[in-house]
Amino acid sequence: MIMSEDDIIAPRKSRSGGRSRASFSATEARGPIIDQDGREIRPESLEQGFREFGFEFGQASPFGNLTREQRIARLEAIAKLLDVAFILPGTNIRYGIDGLIGLIPVIGDIITTAISLWLVREARVLGAPWYITARMLGNVALDGVVGIVPFAGDAFDVMFRANMRNVRLLRRWLDKQPRM
């Protein structure tokens, strides 16, 4: 049975001639509110819960509240994923998703270079000086430019490991800094 638009907007009268008993109004609920476990929920507690529940968009970045050590650990984890996450079966050669994504001509290298540049940006946020970030940018540039060459560039990506080099540079500089 197909309902017309009029039936959707204004419910039909019941067969007995009066209005259907199934019409509900938004302002008045009939019967108790039951949770998924079968317990009754008091309307007052429901209203209190809705007042406490809410999102604050635009207030802070989900990554903004990380400590320095958490940021460093995140950078190390991403660098390992990009450069040394997997082992080539039958050999001792380690590679990461940088080498895999780099197999996609041009676009793959742009994607991995963008991720590497984000790592350099995070290092700058951690307070790395210009000479450290310049060396990191040099590593990323070399990795990106040579990586564009099909197959030979991908082999270079696997062996050069720019992201691991950059994290190592950052870690060495951070270890020399006094703790506060």
PDB file of C-alpha atoms in Angstrom:
ATOM      1  CA  MET A   1       0.000   0.000   0.000  1.00  0.00           C
ATOM      2  CA  ILE A   2       1.438   3.354  -1.035  1.00  0.00           C
ATOM      3  CA  MET A   3       0.790   6.420   1.113  1.00  0.00           C
ATOM      4  CA  SER A   4       0.052   9.746  -0.492  1.00  0.00           C
ATOM      5  CA  GLU A   5       1.769  12.938   0.639  1.00  0.00           C
ATOM      6  CA  ASP A   6      -1.462  14.018   2.314  1.00  0.00           C
ATOM      7  CA  ASP A   7      -1.416  10.869   4.475  1.00  0.00           C
ATOM      8  CA  ILE A   8       2.146  11.580   5.543  1.00  0.00           C
ATOM      9  CA  ILE A   9       1.428  15.179   6.506  1.00  0.00           C
ATOM     10  CA  ALA A  10      -2.048  14.664   7.992  1.00  0.00           C
ATOM     11  CA  PRO A  11      -2.796  11.153   9.274  1.00  0.00           C
ATOM     12  CA  ARG A  12      -5.900   9.418   7.948  1.00  0.00           C
ATOM     13  CA  LYS A  13      -8.960   8.870   9.998  1.00  0.00           C
ATOM     14  CA  SER A  14      -9.306   5.402  11.433  1.00  0.00           C
ATOM     15  CA  ARG A  15     -11.766   2.938   9.967  1.00  0.00           C
ATOM     16  CA  SER A  16     -14.104   3.523  12.843  1.00  0.00           C
ATOM     17  CA  GLY A  17     -14.594   7.098  11.701  1.00  0.00           C
ATOM     18  CA  GLY A  18     -12.554   8.969  14.362  1.00  0.00           C
ATOM     19  CA  ARG A  19      -8.934  10.010  14.278  1.00  0.00           C
ATOM     20  CA  SER A  20      -6.292   7.378  14.693  1.00  0.00           C
ATOM     21  CA  ARG A  21      -5.180   6.786  18.278  1.00  0.00           C
ATOM     22  CA  ALA A  22      -1.572   6.497  17.092  1.00  0.00           C
ATOM     23  CA  SER A  23      -1.037  10.218  16.658  1.00  0.00           C
ATOM     24  CA  PHE A  24       1.576  11.628  19.022  1.00  0.00           C
ATOM     25  CA  SER A  25       2.387  15.196  19.777  1.00  0.00           C
ATOM     26  CA  ALA A  26       5.953  16.352  20.197  1.00  0.00           C
ATOM     27  CA  THR A  27       5.191  18.170  23.449  1.00  0.00           C
ATOM     28  CA  GLU A  28       3.597  15.321  25.352  1.00  0.00           C
ATOM     29  CA  ALA A  29       4.913  11.771  25.618  1.00  0.00           C
ATOM     30  CA  ARG A  30       2.665   8.919  26.624  1.00  0.00           C
ATOM     31  CA  GLY A  31       3.972   6.448  29.158  1.00  0.00           C
ATOM     32  CA  PRO A  32       7.352   6.117  30.827  1.00  0.00           C
ATOM     33  CA  ILE A  33      10.673   6.455  29.016  1.00  0.00           C
ATOM     34  CA  ILE A  34      12.531   3.151  29.152  1.00  0.00           C
ATOM     35  CA  ASP A  35      16.273   2.672  28.575  1.00  0.00           C
ATOM     36  CA  GLN A  36      17.803  -0.274  26.731  1.00  0.00           C
ATOM     37  CA  ASP A  37      17.989  -2.331  29.938  1.00  0.00           C
ATOM     38  CA  GLY A  38      14.273  -1.897  30.665  1.00  0.00           C
ATOM     39  CA  ARG A  39      14.644   0.628  33.500  1.00  0.00           C
ATOM     40  CA  GLU A  40      12.486   3.729  33.639  1.00  0.00           C
ATOM     41  CA  ILE A  41      14.229   7.058  33.027  1.00  0.00           C
ATOM     42  CA  ARG A  42      12.931  10.109  34.846  1.00  0.00           C
ATOM     43  CA  PRO A  43      12.292  13.036  32.445  1.00  0.00           C
ATOM     44  CA  GLU A  44      14.181  15.411  34.771  1.00  0.00           C
ATOM     45  CA  SER A  45      17.379  13.375  34.510  1.00  0.00           C
ATOM     46  CA  LEU A  46      16.986  13.238  30.739  1.00  0.00           C
ATOM     47  CA  GLU A  47      16.797  17.027  30.480  1.00  0.00           C
ATOM     48  CA  GLN A  48      19.852  17.396  32.749  1.00  0.00           C
ATOM     49  CA  GLY A  49      21.808  14.984  30.562  1.00  0.00           C
ATOM     50  CA  PHE A  50      21.017  16.956  27.418  1.00  0.00           C
ATOM     51  CA  ARG A  51      22.206  20.204  29.018  1.00  0.00           C
ATOM     52  CA  GLU A  52      25.548  18.630  29.953  1.00  0.00           C
ATOM     53  CA  PHE A  53      26.029  16.982  26.560  1.00  0.00           C
ATOM     54  CA  GLY A  54      27.553  19.166  23.865  1.00  0.00           C
ATOM     55  CA  PHE A  55      30.399  19.761  21.504  1.00  0.00           C
ATOM     56  CA  GLU A  56      32.631  22.780  21.372  1.00  0.00           C
ATOM     57  CA  PHE A  57      33.731  23.168  17.792  1.00  0.00           C
ATOM     58  CA  GLY A  58      36.620  25.443  16.952  1.00  0.00           C
ATOM     59  CA  GLN A  59      37.885  25.696  20.513  1.00  0.00           C
ATOM     60  CA  ALA A  60      41.028  23.576  20.230  1.00  0.00           C
ATOM     61  CA  SER A  61      42.772  21.136  17.951  1.00  0.00           C
ATOM     62  CA  PRO A  62      42.364  17.476  18.937  1.00  0.00           C
ATOM     63  CA  PHE A  63      46.176  17.263  18.860  1.00  0.00           C
ATOM     64  CA  GLY A  64      46.761  20.610  20.567  1.00  0.00           C
ATOM     65  CA  ASN A  65      46.751  19.293  24.131  1.00  0.00           C
ATOM     66  CA  LEU A  66      49.563  16.788  23.685  1.00  0.00           C
ATOM     67  CA  THR A  67      52.639  16.991  25.864  1.00  0.00           C
ATOM     68  CA  ARG A  68      56.084  17.404  24.358  1.00  0.00           C
ATOM     69  CA  GLU A  69      56.909  13.726  24.870  1.00  0.00           C
ATOM     70  CA  GLN A  70      53.621  12.653  23.280  1.00  0.00           C
ATOM     71  CA  ARG A  71      54.346  14.804  20.232  1.00  0.00           C
ATOM     72  CA  ILE A  72      57.832  13.320  19.902  1.00  0.00           C
ATOM     73  CA  ALA A  73      56.455   9.790  20.254  1.00  0.00           C
ATOM     74  CA  ARG A  74      53.867  10.553  17.567  1.00  0.00           C
ATOM     75  CA  LEU A  75      56.562  11.874  15.215  1.00  0.00           C
ATOM     76  CA  GLU A  76      58.703   8.779  15.793  1.00  0.00           C
ATOM     77  CA  ALA A  77      55.746   6.469  15.162  1.00  0.00           C
ATOM     78  CA  ILE A  78      54.820   8.218  11.913  1.00  0.00           C
ATOM     79  CA  ALA A  79      58.447   8.199  10.734  1.00  0.00           C
ATOM     80  CA  LYS A  80      58.710   4.467  11.449  1.00  0.00           C
ATOM     81  CA  LEU A  81      55.458   3.827   9.587  1.00  0.00           C
ATOM     82  CA  LEU A  82      56.683   5.837   6.612  1.00  0.00           C
ATOM     83  CA  ASP A  83      60.204   4.399   6.436  1.00  0.00           C
ATOM     84  CA  VAL A  84      60.737   1.081   8.284  1.00  0.00           C
ATOM     85  CA  ALA A  85      57.383  -0.513   9.083  1.00  0.00           C
ATOM     86  CA  PHE A  86      57.810  -3.688   7.001  1.00  0.00           C
ATOM     87  CA  ILE A  87      60.564  -6.176   6.123  1.00  0.00           C
ATOM     88  CA  LEU A  88      61.011  -7.444   2.583  1.00  0.00           C
ATOM     89  CA  PRO A  89      60.522 -11.237   2.863  1.00  0.00           C
ATOM     90  CA  GLY A  90      63.715 -13.239   2.556  1.00  0.00           C
ATOM     91  CA  THR A  91      65.923 -10.183   3.107  1.00  0.00           C
ATOM     92  CA  ASN A  92      66.783  -7.788   5.876  1.00  0.00           C
ATOM     93  CA  ILE A  93      65.595  -4.746   3.890  1.00  0.00           C
ATOM     94  CA  ARG A  94      63.087  -2.590   5.743  1.00  0.00           C
ATOM     95  CA  TYR A  95      60.638  -0.324   3.955  1.00  0.00           C
ATOM     96  CA  GLY A  96      57.566   1.687   4.857  1.00  0.00           C
ATOM     97  CA  ILE A  97      54.469   3.094   3.265  1.00  0.00           C
ATOM     98  CA  ASP A  98      56.624   5.882   1.784  1.00  0.00           C
ATOM     99  CA  GLY A  99      58.121   3.299  -0.576  1.00  0.00           C
ATOM    100  CA  LEU A 100      54.720   1.792  -1.344  1.00  0.00           C
ATOM    101  CA  ILE A 101      52.847   5.032  -1.957  1.00  0.00           C
ATOM    102  CA  GLY A 102      55.836   6.282  -3.955  1.00  0.00           C
ATOM    103  CA  LEU A 103      55.135   3.579  -6.541  1.00  0.00           C
ATOM    104  CA  ILE A 104      52.158   5.668  -7.697  1.00  0.00           C
ATOM    105  CA  PRO A 105      53.748   8.006 -10.263  1.00  0.00           C
ATOM    106  CA  VAL A 106      54.028  11.667  -9.198  1.00  0.00           C
ATOM    107  CA  ILE A 107      50.938  11.714  -6.936  1.00  0.00           C
ATOM    108  CA  GLY A 108      52.406   9.175  -4.515  1.00  0.00           C
ATOM    109  CA  ASP A 109      55.583  11.221  -4.163  1.00  0.00           C
ATOM    110  CA  ILE A 110      53.583  14.403  -3.609  1.00  0.00           C
ATOM    111  CA  ILE A 111      51.571  12.700  -0.849  1.00  0.00           C
ATOM    112  CA  THR A 112      54.617  11.328   0.969  1.00  0.00           C
ATOM    113  CA  THR A 113      56.477  14.640   0.611  1.00  0.00           C
ATOM    114  CA  ALA A 114      53.484  16.444   2.132  1.00  0.00           C
ATOM    115  CA  ILE A 115      53.484  14.069   5.106  1.00  0.00           C
ATOM    116  CA  SER A 116      57.232  14.572   5.510  1.00  0.00           C
ATOM    117  CA  LEU A 117      56.749  18.346   5.435  1.00  0.00           C
ATOM    118  CA  TRP A 118      54.144  18.003   8.174  1.00  0.00           C
ATOM    119  CA  LEU A 119      56.778  16.231  10.290  1.00  0.00           C
ATOM    120  CA  VAL A 120      59.132  19.191   9.739  1.00  0.00           C
ATOM    121  CA  ARG A 121      56.345  21.574  10.768  1.00  0.00           C
ATOM    122  CA  GLU A 122      55.781  19.603  13.961  1.00  0.00           C
ATOM    123  CA  ALA A 123      59.506  19.784  14.692  1.00  0.00           C
ATOM    124  CA  ARG A 124      59.300  23.561  14.330  1.00  0.00           C
ATOM    125  CA  VAL A 125      56.335  23.618  16.741  1.00  0.00           C
ATOM    126  CA  LEU A 126      58.482  21.688  19.220  1.00  0.00           C
ATOM    127  CA  GLY A 127      60.998  24.526  19.050  1.00  0.00           C
ATOM    128  CA  ALA A 128      63.607  23.184  16.633  1.00  0.00           C
ATOM    129  CA  PRO A 129      65.888  26.021  15.459  1.00  0.00           C
ATOM    130  CA  TRP A 130      66.206  27.123  11.854  1.00  0.00           C
ATOM    131  CA  TYR A 131      69.365  25.134  11.128  1.00  0.00           C
ATOM    132  CA  ILE A 132      67.740  21.866  12.240  1.00  0.00           C
ATOM    133  CA  THR A 133      64.593  22.538  10.214  1.00  0.00           C
ATOM    134  CA  ALA A 134      66.743  23.563   7.220  1.00  0.00           C
ATOM    135  CA  ARG A 135      68.543  20.205   7.317  1.00  0.00           C
ATOM    136  CA  MET A 136      65.201  18.442   7.694  1.00  0.00           C
ATOM    137  CA  LEU A 137      63.806  20.342   4.703  1.00  0.00           C
ATOM    138  CA  GLY A 138      66.919  19.389   2.710  1.00  0.00           C
ATOM    139  CA  ASN A 139      66.299  15.713   3.493  1.00  0.00           C
ATOM    140  CA  VAL A 140      62.653  16.017   2.449  1.00  0.00           C
ATOM    141  CA  ALA A 141      63.581  17.894  -0.749  1.00  0.00           C
ATOM    142  CA  LEU A 142      66.195  15.294  -1.731  1.00  0.00           C
ATOM    143  CA  ASP A 143      63.759  12.466  -0.977  1.00  0.00           C
ATOM    144  CA  GLY A 144      60.996  14.170  -2.968  1.00  0.00           C
ATOM    145  CA  VAL A 145      63.080  15.113  -6.011  1.00  0.00           C
ATOM    146  CA  VAL A 146      64.876  11.781  -6.386  1.00  0.00           C
ATOM    147  CA  GLY A 147      61.669   9.919  -5.511  1.00  0.00           C
ATOM    148  CA  ILE A 148      59.968  11.246  -8.654  1.00  0.00           C
ATOM    149  CA  VAL A 149      62.245   9.068 -10.825  1.00  0.00           C
ATOM    150  CA  PRO A 150      60.304   5.836 -11.469  1.00  0.00           C
ATOM    151  CA  PHE A 151      61.566   2.725  -9.619  1.00  0.00           C
ATOM    152  CA  ALA A 152      65.088   4.077  -9.012  1.00  0.00           C
ATOM    153  CA  GLY A 153      63.558   6.867  -6.931  1.00  0.00           C
ATOM    154  CA  ASP A 154      61.503   4.354  -4.987  1.00  0.00           C
ATOM    155  CA  ALA A 155      64.612   2.312  -4.256  1.00  0.00           C
ATOM    156  CA  PHE A 156      66.274   5.537  -3.083  1.00  0.00           C
ATOM    157  CA  ASP A 157      63.262   6.244  -0.823  1.00  0.00           C
ATOM    158  CA  VAL A 158      63.639   2.832   0.794  1.00  0.00           C
ATOM    159  CA  MET A 159      67.367   3.257   1.400  1.00  0.00           C
ATOM    160  CA  PHE A 160      67.557   6.985   2.276  1.00  0.00           C
ATOM    161  CA  ARG A 161      64.766   7.047   4.917  1.00  0.00           C
ATOM    162  CA  ALA A 162      64.404  10.825   5.133  1.00  0.00           C
ATOM    163  CA  ASN A 163      61.764  10.749   7.869  1.00  0.00           C
ATOM    164  CA  MET A 164      63.874   8.588  10.183  1.00  0.00           C
ATOM    165  CA  ARG A 165      66.840  10.906   9.555  1.00  0.00           C
ATOM    166  CA  ASN A 166      64.691  13.923  10.407  1.00  0.00           C
ATOM    167  CA  VAL A 167      63.381  12.409  13.632  1.00  0.00           C
ATOM    168  CA  ARG A 168      66.942  11.436  14.584  1.00  0.00           C
ATOM    169  CA  LEU A 169      68.088  15.043  13.958  1.00  0.00           C
ATOM    170  CA  LEU A 170      65.240  16.364  16.077  1.00  0.00           C
ATOM    171  CA  ARG A 171      65.851  13.835  18.863  1.00  0.00           C
ATOM    172  CA  ARG A 172      69.578  14.687  19.036  1.00  0.00           C
ATOM    173  CA  TRP A 173      68.787  18.387  19.276  1.00  0.00           C
ATOM    174  CA  LEU A 174      66.103  17.790  21.934  1.00  0.00           C
ATOM    175  CA  ASP A 175      68.469  15.629  24.011  1.00  0.00           C
ATOM    176  CA  LYS A 176      70.950  18.532  24.172  1.00  0.00           C
ATOM    177  CA  GLN A 177      68.290  20.920  25.469  1.00  0.00           C
ATOM    178  CA  PRO A 178      67.949  21.453  29.233  1.00  0.00           C
ATOM    179  CA  ARG A 179      64.787  20.022  30.816  1.00  0.00           C
ATOM    180  CA  MET A 180      62.308  22.487  32.246  1.00  0.00           C
TER     181      MET A 180
END
